[in-house]
């Protein structure tokens, strides 16, 4: 039955995972990180971030207790302000920006974007696992774990970048496997690998660790010079795109992230019950 109808079973797993994620999706109000996501997606930097100390943000209501009006809100609710006002996850925030324009800022609406990417990961896990093991049974089992994992279900209900980053990371890993392990010459896989890798990193910096893992797999299992050449070529394009961002304000954003992380580390070290 499994071998004959794997896509029917995958569809049922997908539907079950979908309903798990939309169940009581808006039963609790947004917490501070979700409010930060909506804030950044509408062009207003979150007040808890040190980015607001930058002079370009000194006139939008975060100083001297000045009243922040709806006029100020619409003044900055455009894409360039979204990119300037967020220090990471640009890919997610710009996607959420246009999502909000269509569906609004209700808790249900902004969280539903994460639901979509969380469900897409279920499908991505199936195709990745099936490609690696050539077994629909193992792939279906992996998709069941992705659908039912409590942590992943929870992240799928948050207005944060994690599920979008996960989807593009899984996609990039699928293209990586097709290109460099199975040695496919399909230009679609090459283009998909480059785009998925860049988008993943721009959804969450920590995605970069996954791609370091790709490099380790290459070192351990690949010996063909042509495959290494293609790998370097693809990742050269990735590095150029990321370097372009770093040279256009990215380094400053990385410094801010490190500063904020240091503040959290000191707070954790000095925590007292």
mmCIF file with all atom_site columns, C-alpha atoms in Angstrom, residues 3-93:
data_model
loop_
_atom_site.group_PDB
_atom_site.id
_atom_site.type_symbol
_atom_site.label_atom_id
_atom_site.label_alt_id
_atom_site.label_comp_id
_atom_site.label_asym_id
_atom_site.label_entity_id
_atom_site.label_seq_id
_atom_site.pdbx_PDB_ins_code
_atom_site.Cartn_x
_atom_site.Cartn_y
_atom_site.Cartn_z
_atom_site.occupancy
_atom_site.B_iso_or_equiv
_atom_site.pdbx_formal_charge
_atom_site.auth_seq_id
_atom_site.auth_comp_id
_atom_site.auth_asym_id
_atom_site.auth_atom_id
_atom_site.pdbx_PDB_model_num
ATOM 1  C CA . UNK A 1 3  ? 4.754  1.671  -2.190 1.00 0.00 ? 3  UNK A CA 1
ATOM 2  C CA . UNK A 1 4  ? 1.656  2.009  -4.363 1.00 0.00 ? 4  UNK A CA 1
ATOM 3  C CA . UNK A 1 5  ? 0.164  5.184  -2.875 1.00 0.00 ? 5  UNK A CA 1
ATOM 4  C CA . UNK A 1 6  ? 2.937  7.183  -1.176 1.00 0.00 ? 6  UNK A CA 1
ATOM 5  C CA . UNK A 1 7  ? 1.597  10.538 -2.372 1.00 0.00 ? 7  UNK A CA 1
ATOM 6  C CA . UNK A 1 8  ? -1.864 9.838  -0.971 1.00 0.00 ? 8  UNK A CA 1
ATOM 7  C CA . UNK A 1 9  ? -0.322 9.078  2.415  1.00 0.00 ? 9  UNK A CA 1
ATOM 8  C CA . UNK A 1 10 ? 1.902  12.148 2.139  1.00 0.00 ? 10 UNK A CA 1
ATOM 9  C CA . UNK A 1 11 ? -1.176 14.246 1.408  1.00 0.00 ? 11 UNK A CA 1
ATOM 10 C CA . UNK A 1 12 ? -2.914 12.888 4.516  1.00 0.00 ? 12 UNK A CA 1
ATOM 11 C CA . UNK A 1 13 ? 0.181  13.586 6.634  1.00 0.00 ? 13 UNK A CA 1
ATOM 12 C CA . UNK A 1 14 ? 0.355  17.094 5.187  1.00 0.00 ? 14 UNK A CA 1
ATOM 13 C CA . UNK A 1 15 ? -3.322 17.791 5.963  1.00 0.00 ? 15 UNK A CA 1
ATOM 14 C CA . UNK A 1 16 ? -2.970 16.456 9.508  1.00 0.00 ? 16 UNK A CA 1
ATOM 15 C CA . UNK A 1 17 ? 0.133  18.595 10.061 1.00 0.00 ? 17 UNK A CA 1
ATOM 16 C CA . UNK A 1 18 ? -1.695 21.612 8.658  1.00 0.00 ? 18 UNK A CA 1
ATOM 17 C CA . UNK A 1 19 ? -4.626 21.244 11.060 1.00 0.00 ? 19 UNK A CA 1
ATOM 18 C CA . UNK A 1 20 ? -2.247 20.750 13.984 1.00 0.00 ? 20 UNK A CA 1
ATOM 19 C CA . UNK A 1 21 ? -0.683 24.107 13.162 1.00 0.00 ? 21 UNK A CA 1
ATOM 20 C CA . UNK A 1 22 ? -3.875 26.107 12.674 1.00 0.00 ? 22 UNK A CA 1
ATOM 21 C CA . UNK A 1 23 ? -5.544 24.662 15.791 1.00 0.00 ? 23 UNK A CA 1
ATOM 22 C CA . UNK A 1 24 ? -5.973 27.573 18.239 1.00 0.00 ? 24 UNK A CA 1
ATOM 23 C CA . UNK A 1 25 ? -3.559 29.583 16.134 1.00 0.00 ? 25 UNK A CA 1
ATOM 24 C CA . UNK A 1 26 ? -4.698 32.873 17.638 1.00 0.00 ? 26 UNK A CA 1
ATOM 25 C CA . UNK A 1 27 ? -5.750 31.628 21.066 1.00 0.00 ? 27 UNK A CA 1
ATOM 26 C CA . UNK A 1 28 ? -3.010 33.643 22.751 1.00 0.00 ? 28 UNK A CA 1
ATOM 27 C CA . UNK A 1 29 ? -1.785 37.132 22.039 1.00 0.00 ? 29 UNK A CA 1
ATOM 28 C CA . UNK A 1 30 ? 1.534  37.908 20.353 1.00 0.00 ? 30 UNK A CA 1
ATOM 29 C CA . UNK A 1 31 ? 4.623  37.817 22.518 1.00 0.00 ? 31 UNK A CA 1
ATOM 30 C CA . UNK A 1 32 ? 7.427  40.349 22.256 1.00 0.00 ? 32 UNK A CA 1
ATOM 31 C CA . UNK A 1 33 ? 9.411  38.634 19.469 1.00 0.00 ? 33 UNK A CA 1
ATOM 32 C CA . UNK A 1 34 ? 6.287  38.378 17.328 1.00 0.00 ? 34 UNK A CA 1
ATOM 33 C CA . UNK A 1 35 ? 5.531  42.041 17.902 1.00 0.00 ? 35 UNK A CA 1
ATOM 34 C CA . UNK A 1 36 ? 9.116  42.751 16.863 1.00 0.00 ? 36 UNK A CA 1
ATOM 35 C CA . UNK A 1 37 ? 8.547  40.827 13.609 1.00 0.00 ? 37 UNK A CA 1
ATOM 36 C CA . UNK A 1 38 ? 5.434  42.816 12.747 1.00 0.00 ? 38 UNK A CA 1
ATOM 37 C CA . UNK A 1 39 ? 7.194  46.037 13.708 1.00 0.00 ? 39 UNK A CA 1
ATOM 38 C CA . UNK A 1 40 ? 10.170 45.338 11.450 1.00 0.00 ? 40 UNK A CA 1
ATOM 39 C CA . UNK A 1 41 ? 7.905  44.144 8.615  1.00 0.00 ? 41 UNK A CA 1
ATOM 40 C CA . UNK A 1 42 ? 6.092  47.476 8.669  1.00 0.00 ? 42 UNK A CA 1
ATOM 41 C CA . UNK A 1 43 ? 9.286  49.531 8.561  1.00 0.00 ? 43 UNK A CA 1
ATOM 42 C CA . UNK A 1 44 ? 9.619  50.398 12.244 1.00 0.00 ? 44 UNK A CA 1
ATOM 43 C CA . UNK A 1 45 ? 12.712 49.059 14.046 1.00 0.00 ? 45 UNK A CA 1
ATOM 44 C CA . UNK A 1 46 ? 11.885 47.288 17.276 1.00 0.00 ? 46 UNK A CA 1
ATOM 45 C CA . UNK A 1 47 ? 12.465 49.587 20.227 1.00 0.00 ? 47 UNK A CA 1
ATOM 46 C CA . UNK A 1 48 ? 14.490 46.949 22.056 1.00 0.00 ? 48 UNK A CA 1
ATOM 47 C CA . UNK A 1 49 ? 17.217 46.879 19.429 1.00 0.00 ? 49 UNK A CA 1
ATOM 48 C CA . UNK A 1 50 ? 20.264 49.111 19.500 1.00 0.00 ? 50 UNK A CA 1
ATOM 49 C CA . UNK A 1 51 ? 19.645 49.933 15.835 1.00 0.00 ? 51 UNK A CA 1
ATOM 50 C CA . UNK A 1 52 ? 17.330 52.708 17.020 1.00 0.00 ? 52 UNK A CA 1
ATOM 51 C CA . UNK A 1 53 ? 20.370 54.588 18.287 1.00 0.00 ? 53 UNK A CA 1
ATOM 52 C CA . UNK A 1 54 ? 21.302 55.217 14.691 1.00 0.00 ? 54 UNK A CA 1
ATOM 53 C CA . UNK A 1 55 ? 20.746 58.842 13.751 1.00 0.00 ? 55 UNK A CA 1
ATOM 54 C CA . UNK A 1 56 ? 18.451 57.934 10.853 1.00 0.00 ? 56 UNK A CA 1
ATOM 55 C CA . UNK A 1 57 ? 15.880 56.668 13.353 1.00 0.00 ? 57 UNK A CA 1
ATOM 56 C CA . UNK A 1 58 ? 15.965 59.651 15.703 1.00 0.00 ? 58 UNK A CA 1
ATOM 57 C CA . UNK A 1 59 ? 12.840 61.254 14.268 1.00 0.00 ? 59 UNK A CA 1
ATOM 58 C CA . UNK A 1 60 ? 10.311 58.424 14.346 1.00 0.00 ? 60 UNK A CA 1
ATOM 59 C CA . UNK A 1 61 ? 9.107  58.546 17.908 1.00 0.00 ? 61 UNK A CA 1
ATOM 60 C CA . UNK A 1 62 ? 11.524 56.458 19.947 1.00 0.00 ? 62 UNK A CA 1
ATOM 61 C CA . UNK A 1 63 ? 13.008 59.312 21.926 1.00 0.00 ? 63 UNK A CA 1
ATOM 62 C CA . UNK A 1 64 ? 11.990 62.104 24.272 1.00 0.00 ? 64 UNK A CA 1
ATOM 63 C CA . UNK A 1 65 ? 8.660  60.318 24.931 1.00 0.00 ? 65 UNK A CA 1
ATOM 64 C CA . UNK A 1 66 ? 7.202  61.877 21.804 1.00 0.00 ? 66 UNK A CA 1
ATOM 65 C CA . UNK A 1 67 ? 3.832  60.445 20.785 1.00 0.00 ? 67 UNK A CA 1
ATOM 66 C CA . UNK A 1 68 ? 4.140  57.957 17.917 1.00 0.00 ? 68 UNK A CA 1
ATOM 67 C CA . UNK A 1 69 ? 1.160  58.475 15.620 1.00 0.00 ? 69 UNK A CA 1
ATOM 68 C CA . UNK A 1 70 ? -0.411 56.522 12.757 1.00 0.00 ? 70 UNK A CA 1
ATOM 69 C CA . UNK A 1 71 ? 1.076  59.117 10.437 1.00 0.00 ? 71 UNK A CA 1
ATOM 70 C CA . UNK A 1 72 ? 4.547  58.067 11.596 1.00 0.00 ? 72 UNK A CA 1
ATOM 71 C CA . UNK A 1 73 ? 3.597  54.442 10.982 1.00 0.00 ? 73 UNK A CA 1
ATOM 72 C CA . UNK A 1 74 ? 2.552  54.921 7.358  1.00 0.00 ? 74 UNK A CA 1
ATOM 73 C CA . UNK A 1 75 ? 5.544  57.156 6.772  1.00 0.00 ? 75 UNK A CA 1
ATOM 74 C CA . UNK A 1 76 ? 7.889  54.194 7.186  1.00 0.00 ? 76 UNK A CA 1
ATOM 75 C CA . UNK A 1 77 ? 5.720  51.318 5.962  1.00 0.00 ? 77 UNK A CA 1
ATOM 76 C CA . UNK A 1 78 ? 7.553  50.655 2.683  1.00 0.00 ? 78 UNK A CA 1
ATOM 77 C CA . UNK A 1 79 ? 10.145 48.062 1.560  1.00 0.00 ? 79 UNK A CA 1
ATOM 78 C CA . UNK A 1 80 ? 13.324 50.144 1.866  1.00 0.00 ? 80 UNK A CA 1
ATOM 79 C CA . UNK A 1 81 ? 12.393 51.056 5.448  1.00 0.00 ? 81 UNK A CA 1
ATOM 80 C CA . UNK A 1 82 ? 11.777 47.379 6.186  1.00 0.00 ? 82 UNK A CA 1
ATOM 81 C CA . UNK A 1 83 ? 15.272 46.497 4.976  1.00 0.00 ? 83 UNK A CA 1
ATOM 82 C CA . UNK A 1 84 ? 16.858 49.438 6.790  1.00 0.00 ? 84 UNK A CA 1
ATOM 83 C CA . UNK A 1 85 ? 14.996 48.863 10.035 1.00 0.00 ? 85 UNK A CA 1
ATOM 84 C CA . UNK A 1 86 ? 15.794 45.164 10.501 1.00 0.00 ? 86 UNK A CA 1
ATOM 85 C CA . UNK A 1 87 ? 19.245 43.882 11.388 1.00 0.00 ? 87 UNK A CA 1
ATOM 86 C CA . UNK A 1 88 ? 18.637 40.297 10.282 1.00 0.00 ? 88 UNK A CA 1
ATOM 87 C CA . UNK A 1 89 ? 16.058 38.044 8.616  1.00 0.00 ? 89 UNK A CA 1
ATOM 88 C CA . UNK A 1 90 ? 15.584 40.501 5.749  1.00 0.00 ? 90 UNK A CA 1
ATOM 89 C CA . UNK A 1 91 ? 14.124 37.822 3.500  1.00 0.00 ? 91 UNK A CA 1
ATOM 90 C CA . UNK A 1 92 ? 11.454 36.981 6.045  1.00 0.00 ? 92 UNK A CA 1
ATOM 91 C CA . UNK A 1 93 ? 10.598 40.561 6.972  1.00 0.00 ? 93 UNK A CA 1
#
